[in-house]
PDB file of C-alpha atoms and ligand atoms in Angstrom:
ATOM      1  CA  UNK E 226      20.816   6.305   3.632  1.00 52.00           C
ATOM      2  CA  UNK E 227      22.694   3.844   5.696  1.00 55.00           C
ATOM      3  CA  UNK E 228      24.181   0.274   5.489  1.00 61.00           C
ATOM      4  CA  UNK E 229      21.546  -2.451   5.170  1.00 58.00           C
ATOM      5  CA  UNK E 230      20.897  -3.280   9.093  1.00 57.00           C
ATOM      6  CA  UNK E 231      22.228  -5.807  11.293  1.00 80.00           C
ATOM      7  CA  UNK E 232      18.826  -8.764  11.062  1.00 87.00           C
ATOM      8  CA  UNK E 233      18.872  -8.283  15.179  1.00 90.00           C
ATOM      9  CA  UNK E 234      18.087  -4.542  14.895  1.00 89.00           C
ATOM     10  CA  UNK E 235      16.015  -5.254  11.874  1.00 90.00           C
ATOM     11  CA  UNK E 236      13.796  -7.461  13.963  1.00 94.00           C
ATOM     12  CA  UNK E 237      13.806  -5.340  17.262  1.00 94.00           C
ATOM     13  CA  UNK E 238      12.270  -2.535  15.175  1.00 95.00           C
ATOM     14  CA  UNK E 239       9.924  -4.561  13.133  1.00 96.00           C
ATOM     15  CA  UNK E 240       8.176  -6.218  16.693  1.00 96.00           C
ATOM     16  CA  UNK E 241       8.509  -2.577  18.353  1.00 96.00           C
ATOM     17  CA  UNK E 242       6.599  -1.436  14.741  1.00 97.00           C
ATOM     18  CA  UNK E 243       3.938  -4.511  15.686  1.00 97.00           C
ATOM     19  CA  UNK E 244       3.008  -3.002  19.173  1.00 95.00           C
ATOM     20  CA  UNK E 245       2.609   0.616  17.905  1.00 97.00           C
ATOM     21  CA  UNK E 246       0.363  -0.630  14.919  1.00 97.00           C
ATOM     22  CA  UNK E 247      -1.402  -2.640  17.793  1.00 94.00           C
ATOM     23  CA  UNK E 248      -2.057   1.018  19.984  1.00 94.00           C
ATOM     24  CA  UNK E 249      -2.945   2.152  16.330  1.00 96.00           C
ATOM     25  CA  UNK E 250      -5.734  -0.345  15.848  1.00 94.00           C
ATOM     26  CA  UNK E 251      -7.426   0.496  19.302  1.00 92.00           C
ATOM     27  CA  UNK E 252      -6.669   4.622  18.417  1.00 93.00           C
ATOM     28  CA  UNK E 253      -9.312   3.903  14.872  1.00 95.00           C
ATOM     29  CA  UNK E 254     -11.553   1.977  17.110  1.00 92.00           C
ATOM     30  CA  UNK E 255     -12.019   3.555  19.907  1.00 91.00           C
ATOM     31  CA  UNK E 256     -11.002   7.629  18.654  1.00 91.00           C
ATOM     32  CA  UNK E 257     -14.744   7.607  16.269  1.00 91.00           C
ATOM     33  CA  UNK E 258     -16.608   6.236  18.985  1.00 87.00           C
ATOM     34  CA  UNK E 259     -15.221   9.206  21.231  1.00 82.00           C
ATOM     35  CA  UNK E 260     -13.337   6.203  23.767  1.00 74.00           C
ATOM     36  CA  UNK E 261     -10.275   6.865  25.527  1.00 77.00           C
ATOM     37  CA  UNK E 262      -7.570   5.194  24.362  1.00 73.00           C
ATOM     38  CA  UNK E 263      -5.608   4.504  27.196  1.00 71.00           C
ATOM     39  CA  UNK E 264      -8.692   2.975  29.441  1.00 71.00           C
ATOM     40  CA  UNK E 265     -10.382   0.415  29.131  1.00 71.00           C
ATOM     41  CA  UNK E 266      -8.241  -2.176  27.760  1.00 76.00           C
ATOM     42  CA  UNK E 267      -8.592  -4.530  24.878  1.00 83.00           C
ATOM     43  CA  UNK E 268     -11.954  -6.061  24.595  1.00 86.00           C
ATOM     44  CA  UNK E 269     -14.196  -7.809  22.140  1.00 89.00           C
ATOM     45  CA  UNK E 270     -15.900  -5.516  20.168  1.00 84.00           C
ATOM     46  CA  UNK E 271     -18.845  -8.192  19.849  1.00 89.00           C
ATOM     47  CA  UNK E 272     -18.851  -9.381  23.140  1.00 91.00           C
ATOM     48  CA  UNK E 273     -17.242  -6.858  24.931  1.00 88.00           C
ATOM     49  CA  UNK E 274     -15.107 -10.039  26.728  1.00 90.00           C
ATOM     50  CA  UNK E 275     -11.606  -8.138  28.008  1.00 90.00           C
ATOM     51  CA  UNK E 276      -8.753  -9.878  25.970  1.00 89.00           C
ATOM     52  CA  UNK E 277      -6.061 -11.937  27.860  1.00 89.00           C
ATOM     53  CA  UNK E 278      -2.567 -11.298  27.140  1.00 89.00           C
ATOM     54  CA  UNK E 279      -2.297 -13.999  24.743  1.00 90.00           C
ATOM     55  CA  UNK E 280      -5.044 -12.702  22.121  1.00 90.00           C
ATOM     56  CA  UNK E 281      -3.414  -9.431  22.087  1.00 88.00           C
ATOM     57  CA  UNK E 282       0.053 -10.113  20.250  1.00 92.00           C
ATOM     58  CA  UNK E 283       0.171  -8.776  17.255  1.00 93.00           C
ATOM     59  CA  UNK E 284      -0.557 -10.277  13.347  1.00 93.00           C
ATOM     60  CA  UNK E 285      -0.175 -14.093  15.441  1.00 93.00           C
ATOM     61  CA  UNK E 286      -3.258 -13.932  17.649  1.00 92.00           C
ATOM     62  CA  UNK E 287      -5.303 -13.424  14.893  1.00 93.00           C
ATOM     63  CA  UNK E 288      -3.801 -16.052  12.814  1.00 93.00           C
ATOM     64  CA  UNK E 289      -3.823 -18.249  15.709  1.00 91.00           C
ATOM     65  CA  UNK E 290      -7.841 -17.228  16.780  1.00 92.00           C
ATOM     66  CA  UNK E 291      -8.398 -17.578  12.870  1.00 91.00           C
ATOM     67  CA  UNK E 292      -9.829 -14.354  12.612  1.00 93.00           C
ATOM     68  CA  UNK E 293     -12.681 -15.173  15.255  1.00 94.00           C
ATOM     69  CA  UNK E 294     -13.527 -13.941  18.890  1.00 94.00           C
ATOM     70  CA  UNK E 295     -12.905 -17.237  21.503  1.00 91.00           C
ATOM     71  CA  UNK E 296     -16.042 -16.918  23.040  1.00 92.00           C
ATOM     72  CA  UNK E 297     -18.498 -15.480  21.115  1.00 93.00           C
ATOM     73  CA  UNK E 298     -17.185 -16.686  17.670  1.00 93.00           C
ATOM     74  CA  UNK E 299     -17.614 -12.984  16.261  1.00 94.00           C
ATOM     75  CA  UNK E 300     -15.554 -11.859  12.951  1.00 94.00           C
ATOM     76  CA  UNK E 301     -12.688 -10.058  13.731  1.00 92.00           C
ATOM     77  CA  UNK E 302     -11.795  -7.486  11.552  1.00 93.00           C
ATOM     78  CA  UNK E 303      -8.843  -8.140   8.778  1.00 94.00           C
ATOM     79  CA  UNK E 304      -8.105  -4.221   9.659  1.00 95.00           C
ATOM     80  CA  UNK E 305      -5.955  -5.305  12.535  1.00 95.00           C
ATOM     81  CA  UNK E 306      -3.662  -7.715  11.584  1.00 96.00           C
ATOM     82  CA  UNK E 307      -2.892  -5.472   8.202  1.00 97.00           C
ATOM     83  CA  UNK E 308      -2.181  -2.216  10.356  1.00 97.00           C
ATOM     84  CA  UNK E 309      -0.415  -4.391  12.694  1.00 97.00           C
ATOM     85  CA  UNK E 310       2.386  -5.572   9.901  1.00 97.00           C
ATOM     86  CA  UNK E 311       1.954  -1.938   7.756  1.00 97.00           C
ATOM     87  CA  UNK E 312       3.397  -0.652  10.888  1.00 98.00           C
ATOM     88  CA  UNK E 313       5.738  -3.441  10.934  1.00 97.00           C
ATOM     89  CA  UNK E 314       7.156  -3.006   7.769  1.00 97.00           C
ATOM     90  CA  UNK E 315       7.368   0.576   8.047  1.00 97.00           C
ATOM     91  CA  UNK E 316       9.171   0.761  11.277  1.00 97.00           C
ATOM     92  CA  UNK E 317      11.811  -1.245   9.471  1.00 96.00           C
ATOM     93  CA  UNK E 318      11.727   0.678   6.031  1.00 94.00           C
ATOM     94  CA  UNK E 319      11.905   3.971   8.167  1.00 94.00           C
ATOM     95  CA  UNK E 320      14.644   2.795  10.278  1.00 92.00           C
ATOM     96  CA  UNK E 321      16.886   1.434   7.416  1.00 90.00           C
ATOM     97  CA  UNK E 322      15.931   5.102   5.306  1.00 90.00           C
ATOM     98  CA  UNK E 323      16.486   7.652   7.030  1.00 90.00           C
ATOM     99  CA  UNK E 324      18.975   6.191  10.266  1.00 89.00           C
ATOM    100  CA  UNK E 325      18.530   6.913  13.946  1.00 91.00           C
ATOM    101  CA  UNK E 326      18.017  10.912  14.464  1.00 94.00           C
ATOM    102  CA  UNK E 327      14.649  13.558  14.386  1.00 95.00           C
ATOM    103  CA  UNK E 328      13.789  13.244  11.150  1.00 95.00           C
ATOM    104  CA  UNK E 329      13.425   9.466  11.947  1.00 96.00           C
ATOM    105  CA  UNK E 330      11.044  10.262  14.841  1.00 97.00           C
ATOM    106  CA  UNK E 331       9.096  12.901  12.418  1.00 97.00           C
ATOM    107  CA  UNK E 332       8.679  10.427   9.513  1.00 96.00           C
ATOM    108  CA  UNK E 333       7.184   7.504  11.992  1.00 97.00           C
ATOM    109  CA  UNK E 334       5.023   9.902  13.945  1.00 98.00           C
ATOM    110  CA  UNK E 335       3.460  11.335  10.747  1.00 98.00           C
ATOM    111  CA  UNK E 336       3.330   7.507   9.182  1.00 98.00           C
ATOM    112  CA  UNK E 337       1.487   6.164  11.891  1.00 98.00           C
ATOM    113  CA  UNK E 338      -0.836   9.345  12.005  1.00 98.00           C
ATOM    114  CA  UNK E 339      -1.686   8.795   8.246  1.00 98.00           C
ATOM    115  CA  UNK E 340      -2.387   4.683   9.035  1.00 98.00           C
ATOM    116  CA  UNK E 341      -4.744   6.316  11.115  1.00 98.00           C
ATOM    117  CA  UNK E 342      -6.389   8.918   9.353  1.00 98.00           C
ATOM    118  CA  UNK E 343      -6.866   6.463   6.190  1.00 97.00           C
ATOM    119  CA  UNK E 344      -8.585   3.778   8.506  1.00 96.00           C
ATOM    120  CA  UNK E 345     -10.850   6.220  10.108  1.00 96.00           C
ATOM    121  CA  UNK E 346     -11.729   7.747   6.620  1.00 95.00           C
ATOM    122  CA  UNK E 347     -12.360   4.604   4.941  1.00 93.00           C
ATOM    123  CA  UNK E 348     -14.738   3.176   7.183  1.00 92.00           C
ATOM    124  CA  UNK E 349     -16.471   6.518   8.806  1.00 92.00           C
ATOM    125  CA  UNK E 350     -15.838   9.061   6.072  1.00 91.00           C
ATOM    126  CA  UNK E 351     -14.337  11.263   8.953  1.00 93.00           C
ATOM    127  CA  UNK E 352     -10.573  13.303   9.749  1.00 95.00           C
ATOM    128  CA  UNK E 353     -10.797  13.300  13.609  1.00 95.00           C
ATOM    129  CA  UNK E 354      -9.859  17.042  14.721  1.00 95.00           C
ATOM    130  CA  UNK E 355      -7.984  15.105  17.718  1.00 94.00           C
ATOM    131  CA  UNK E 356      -5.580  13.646  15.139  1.00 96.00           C
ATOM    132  CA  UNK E 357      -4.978  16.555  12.527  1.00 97.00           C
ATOM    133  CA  UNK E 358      -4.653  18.946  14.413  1.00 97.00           C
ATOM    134  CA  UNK E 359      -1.908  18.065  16.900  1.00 97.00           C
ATOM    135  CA  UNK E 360      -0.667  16.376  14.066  1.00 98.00           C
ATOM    136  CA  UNK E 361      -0.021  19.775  12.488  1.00 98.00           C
ATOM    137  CA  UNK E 362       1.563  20.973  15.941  1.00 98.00           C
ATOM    138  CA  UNK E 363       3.986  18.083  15.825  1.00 98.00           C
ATOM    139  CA  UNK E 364       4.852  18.643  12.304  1.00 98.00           C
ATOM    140  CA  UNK E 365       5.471  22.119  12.660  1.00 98.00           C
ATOM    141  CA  UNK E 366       7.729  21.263  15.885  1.00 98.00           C
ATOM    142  CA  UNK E 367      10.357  18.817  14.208  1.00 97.00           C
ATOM    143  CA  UNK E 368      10.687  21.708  11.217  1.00 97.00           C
ATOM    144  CA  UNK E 369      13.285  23.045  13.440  1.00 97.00           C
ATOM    145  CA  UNK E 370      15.395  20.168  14.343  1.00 95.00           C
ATOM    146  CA  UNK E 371      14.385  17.905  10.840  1.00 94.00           C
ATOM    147  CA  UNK E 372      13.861  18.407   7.029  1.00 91.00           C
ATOM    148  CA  UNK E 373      12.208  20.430   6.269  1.00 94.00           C
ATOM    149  CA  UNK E 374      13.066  23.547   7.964  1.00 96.00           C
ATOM    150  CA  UNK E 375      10.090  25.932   9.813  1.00 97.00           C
ATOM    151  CA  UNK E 376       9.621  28.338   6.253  1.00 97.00           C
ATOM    152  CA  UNK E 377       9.443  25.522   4.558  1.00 97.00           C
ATOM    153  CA  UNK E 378       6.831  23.759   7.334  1.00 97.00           C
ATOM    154  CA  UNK E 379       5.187  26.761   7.634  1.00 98.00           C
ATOM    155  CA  UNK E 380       4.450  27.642   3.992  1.00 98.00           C
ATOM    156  CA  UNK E 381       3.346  23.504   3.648  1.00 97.00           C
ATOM    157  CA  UNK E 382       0.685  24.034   6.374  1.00 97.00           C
ATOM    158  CA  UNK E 383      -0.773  27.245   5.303  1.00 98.00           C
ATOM    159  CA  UNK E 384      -1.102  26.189   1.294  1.00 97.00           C
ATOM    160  CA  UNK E 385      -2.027  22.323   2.236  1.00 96.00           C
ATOM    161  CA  UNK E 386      -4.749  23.791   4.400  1.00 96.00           C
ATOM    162  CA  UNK E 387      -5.919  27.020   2.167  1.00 96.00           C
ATOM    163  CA  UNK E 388      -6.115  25.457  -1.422  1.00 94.00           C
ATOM    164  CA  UNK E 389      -8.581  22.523   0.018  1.00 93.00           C
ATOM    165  CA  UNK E 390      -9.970  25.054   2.000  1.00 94.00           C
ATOM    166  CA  UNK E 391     -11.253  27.034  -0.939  1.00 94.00           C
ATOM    167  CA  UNK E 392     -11.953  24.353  -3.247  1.00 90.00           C
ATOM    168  CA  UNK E 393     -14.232  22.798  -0.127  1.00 88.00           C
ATOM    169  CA  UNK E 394     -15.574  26.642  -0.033  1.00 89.00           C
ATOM    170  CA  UNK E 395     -15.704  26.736  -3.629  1.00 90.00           C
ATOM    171  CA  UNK E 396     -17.995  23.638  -4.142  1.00 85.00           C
ATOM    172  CA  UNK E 397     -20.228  24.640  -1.739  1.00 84.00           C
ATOM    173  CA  UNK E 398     -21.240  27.812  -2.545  1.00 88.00           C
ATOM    174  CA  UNK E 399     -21.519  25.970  -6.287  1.00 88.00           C
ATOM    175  CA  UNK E 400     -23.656  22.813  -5.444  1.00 84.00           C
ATOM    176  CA  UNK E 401     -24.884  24.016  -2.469  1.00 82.00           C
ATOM    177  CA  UNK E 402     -23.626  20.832  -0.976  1.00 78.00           C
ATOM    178  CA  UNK E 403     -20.772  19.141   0.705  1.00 76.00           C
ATOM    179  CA  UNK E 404     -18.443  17.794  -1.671  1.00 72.00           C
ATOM    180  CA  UNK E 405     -15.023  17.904   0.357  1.00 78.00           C
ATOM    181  CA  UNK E 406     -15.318  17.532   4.696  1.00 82.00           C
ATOM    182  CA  UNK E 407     -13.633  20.261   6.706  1.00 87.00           C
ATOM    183  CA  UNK E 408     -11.274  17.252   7.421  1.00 94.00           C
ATOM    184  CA  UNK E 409      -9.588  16.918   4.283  1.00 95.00           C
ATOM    185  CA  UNK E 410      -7.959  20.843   4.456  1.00 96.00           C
ATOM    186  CA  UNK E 411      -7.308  20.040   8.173  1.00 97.00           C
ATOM    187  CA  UNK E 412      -5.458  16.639   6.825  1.00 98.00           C
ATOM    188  CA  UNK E 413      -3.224  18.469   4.448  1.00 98.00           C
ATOM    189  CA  UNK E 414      -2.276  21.437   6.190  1.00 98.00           C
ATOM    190  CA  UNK E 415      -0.909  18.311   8.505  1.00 98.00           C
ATOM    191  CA  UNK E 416       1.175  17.083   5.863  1.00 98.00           C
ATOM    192  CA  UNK E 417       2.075  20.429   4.632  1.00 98.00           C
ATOM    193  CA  UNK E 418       3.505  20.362   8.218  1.00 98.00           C
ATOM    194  CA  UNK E 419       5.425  17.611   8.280  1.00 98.00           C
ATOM    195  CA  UNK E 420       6.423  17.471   4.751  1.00 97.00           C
ATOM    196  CA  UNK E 421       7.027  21.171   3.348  1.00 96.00           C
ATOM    197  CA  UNK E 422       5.001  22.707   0.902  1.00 95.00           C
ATOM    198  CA  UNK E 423       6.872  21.429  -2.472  1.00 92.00           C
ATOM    199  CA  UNK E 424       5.846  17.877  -1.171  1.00 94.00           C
ATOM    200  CA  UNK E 425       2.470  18.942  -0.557  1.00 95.00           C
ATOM    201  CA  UNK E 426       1.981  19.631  -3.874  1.00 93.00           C
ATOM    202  CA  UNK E 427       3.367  16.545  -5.009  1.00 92.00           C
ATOM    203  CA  UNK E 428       0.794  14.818  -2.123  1.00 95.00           C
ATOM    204  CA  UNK E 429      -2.468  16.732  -3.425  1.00 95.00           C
ATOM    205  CA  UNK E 430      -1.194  16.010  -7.250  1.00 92.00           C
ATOM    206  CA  UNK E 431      -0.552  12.218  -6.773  1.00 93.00           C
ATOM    207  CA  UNK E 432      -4.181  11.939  -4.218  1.00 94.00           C
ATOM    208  CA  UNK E 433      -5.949  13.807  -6.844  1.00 92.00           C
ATOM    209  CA  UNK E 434      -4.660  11.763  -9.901  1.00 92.00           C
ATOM    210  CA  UNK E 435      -5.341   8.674  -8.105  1.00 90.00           C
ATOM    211  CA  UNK E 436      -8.753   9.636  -6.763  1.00 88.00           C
ATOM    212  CA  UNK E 437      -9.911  10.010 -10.608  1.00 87.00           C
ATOM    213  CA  UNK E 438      -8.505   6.533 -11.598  1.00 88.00           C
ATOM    214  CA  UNK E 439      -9.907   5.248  -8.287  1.00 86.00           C
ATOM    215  CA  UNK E 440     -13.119   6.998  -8.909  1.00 81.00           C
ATOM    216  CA  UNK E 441     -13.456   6.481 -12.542  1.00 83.00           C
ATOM    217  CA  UNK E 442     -12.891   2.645 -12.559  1.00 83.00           C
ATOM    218  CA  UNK E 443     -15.939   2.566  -9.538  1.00 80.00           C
ATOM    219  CA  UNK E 444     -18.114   4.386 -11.779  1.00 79.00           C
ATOM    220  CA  UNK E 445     -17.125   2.263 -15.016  1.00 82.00           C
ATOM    221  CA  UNK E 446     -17.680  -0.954 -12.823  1.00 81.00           C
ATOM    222  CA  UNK E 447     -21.131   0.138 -12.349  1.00 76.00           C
ATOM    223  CA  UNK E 448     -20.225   0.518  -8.106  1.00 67.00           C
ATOM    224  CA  UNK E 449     -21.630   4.542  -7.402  1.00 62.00           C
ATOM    225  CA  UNK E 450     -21.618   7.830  -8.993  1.00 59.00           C
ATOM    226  CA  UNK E 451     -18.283   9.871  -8.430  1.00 54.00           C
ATOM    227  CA  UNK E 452     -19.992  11.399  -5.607  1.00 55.00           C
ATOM    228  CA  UNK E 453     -19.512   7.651  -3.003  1.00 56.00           C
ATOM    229  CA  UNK E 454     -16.011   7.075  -4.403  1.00 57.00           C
ATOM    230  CA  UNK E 455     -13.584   6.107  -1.611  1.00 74.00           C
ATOM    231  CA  UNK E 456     -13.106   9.173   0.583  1.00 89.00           C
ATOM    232  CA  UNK E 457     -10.231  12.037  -0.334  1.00 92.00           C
ATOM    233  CA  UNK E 458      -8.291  11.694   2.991  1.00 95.00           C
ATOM    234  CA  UNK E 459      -7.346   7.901   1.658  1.00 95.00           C
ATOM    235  CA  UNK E 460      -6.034   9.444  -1.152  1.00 95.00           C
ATOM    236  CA  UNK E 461      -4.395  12.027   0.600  1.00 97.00           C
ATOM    237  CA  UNK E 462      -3.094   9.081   2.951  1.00 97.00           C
ATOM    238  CA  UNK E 463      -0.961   7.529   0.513  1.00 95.00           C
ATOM    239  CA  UNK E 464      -0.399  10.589  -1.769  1.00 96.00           C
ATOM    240  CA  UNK E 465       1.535  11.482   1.137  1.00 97.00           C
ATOM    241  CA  UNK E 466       3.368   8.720   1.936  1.00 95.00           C
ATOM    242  CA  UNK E 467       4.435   8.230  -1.765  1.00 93.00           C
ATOM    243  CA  UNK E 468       5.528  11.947  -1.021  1.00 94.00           C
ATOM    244  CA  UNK E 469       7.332  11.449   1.643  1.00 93.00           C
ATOM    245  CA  UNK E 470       9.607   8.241   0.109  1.00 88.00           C
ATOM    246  CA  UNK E 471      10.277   8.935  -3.233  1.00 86.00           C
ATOM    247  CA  UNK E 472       9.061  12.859  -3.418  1.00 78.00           C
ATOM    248  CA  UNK E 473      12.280  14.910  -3.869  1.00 77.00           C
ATOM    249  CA  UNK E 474      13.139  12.494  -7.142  1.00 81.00           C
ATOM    250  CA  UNK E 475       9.458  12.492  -8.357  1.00 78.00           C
ATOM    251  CA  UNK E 476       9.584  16.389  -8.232  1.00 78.00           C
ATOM    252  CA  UNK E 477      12.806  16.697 -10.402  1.00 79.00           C
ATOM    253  CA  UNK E 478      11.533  14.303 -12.754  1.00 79.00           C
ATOM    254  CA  UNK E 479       7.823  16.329 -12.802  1.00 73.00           C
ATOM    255  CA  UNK E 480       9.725  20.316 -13.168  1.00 75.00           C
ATOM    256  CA  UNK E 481      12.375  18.417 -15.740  1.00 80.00           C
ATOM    257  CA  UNK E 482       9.202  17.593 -17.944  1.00 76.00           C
ATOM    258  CA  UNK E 483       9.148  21.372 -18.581  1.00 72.00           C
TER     259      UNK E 483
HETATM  260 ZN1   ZN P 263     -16.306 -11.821  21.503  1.00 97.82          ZN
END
């Protein structure tokens, strides 16, 4: 950990954070839909009006549009201004953590790839393949130049991805229906990648633990069976980023229990 930064720096990577979170928002917009995201640019998703320069900054335009297109009046979503400042915040949490170097780089890559992955999943039930799986490539990359070394990478991505794999396997050949995507053993074999497999435990025990609270208080509260709870790669989302800041003391705490 380093000192606490200078507020110049602190706001340099907190606006740069803003921009990506902006190229994140079109990315779980446009990646579902099967658009490129690198042509057309910004547009209504209503109206379909291109967006000037001005109702593209990030978190103020839509404060300053009060969450409404300019011509056509339509809603816009609450999504982006929230993955705008996530983004934001992380950037400068990140920064601040871990100091300049790869495993910087890796941690911010894989953060805004789970940002992703939860938006996506929460509002199409889906793990695009075009995320997870270079997403395990990249992981797998920084391994040799970051924490947590290539075995370590290696063995993360190969028991993230098999254990889901054979409890999705498993369920199926039980209830004869699909209980777990293909995405969800695709999305941990990801952060297996980046993360190492003793965090990827700690990811799929945390996602797990709060999928039953999540999916327990839904069914109490009279909102769906356990089958329409919120979908797994949410979970997994934050199980993993949990993992990934305060992992290594969570898993001392967990094996000193024993
Ligand atoms: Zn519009």
């Amino acid at each position: 950990m380093t000192e606490a930064p200078p507020l110049l720096l602190a706001v340099f990577a907190g606006a740069f954070g803003a921009l990506i979170g902006s190229f994140l928002n079109v990315c779980i917009h446009r990646l579902p839909r099967g658009g490129s995201i690198v042509w057309p640019s910004s547009a209504c998703p209503h109206c379909s009006r291109e967006l000037s320069w001005y109702e593209n900054i990030p978190v103020v335009s839509y404060l300053f549009l009060r969450a409404k297109c300019r011509t056509c009046k339509g809603a816009i979503s609450i999504r982006y201004p929230f993955v705008e400042a996530l983004t934001s915040v992380m950037f400068v949490l990140a920064w601040w953590y871990y100091g300049p170097g790869p495993l910087l780089a890796s941690r911010l890559i894989f953060g805004c790839l789970l940002i992703v992955l939860f938006a996506i999943d929460l509002e199409h039930q889906l793990l695009p393949n075009a995320i997870t799986l270079p997403g395990i490539a990249i992981g797998f990359a920084f391994s040799f130049f970051a924490e947590p070394g290539w075995i370590a990478s290696l063995l993360g991505l190969l028991a993230g991805g098999g254990i889901l794999y054979l409890i999705a396997v498993t369920y199926y050949w039980i209830r004869h229906e699909e209980g777990l995507g293909m995405g969800d053993p695709k999305m941990l074999a990801m952060i297996g990648a980046f993360l190492g497999w003793r965090l990827t435990l700690v990811t799929l025990m945390l996602a797990s633990l709060t999928g039953s609270v999540v999916g327990l208080g839904l069914m109490a509260a009279g909102k769906g069976t356990m089958k329409y709870a919120l979908p797994f790669g949410c979970f997994l989302a934050a199980g993993a980023a949990i993992a990934a800041g305060a992992g290594p003391p969570l898993l001392d705490w967990y094996l000193g229990l024993f």
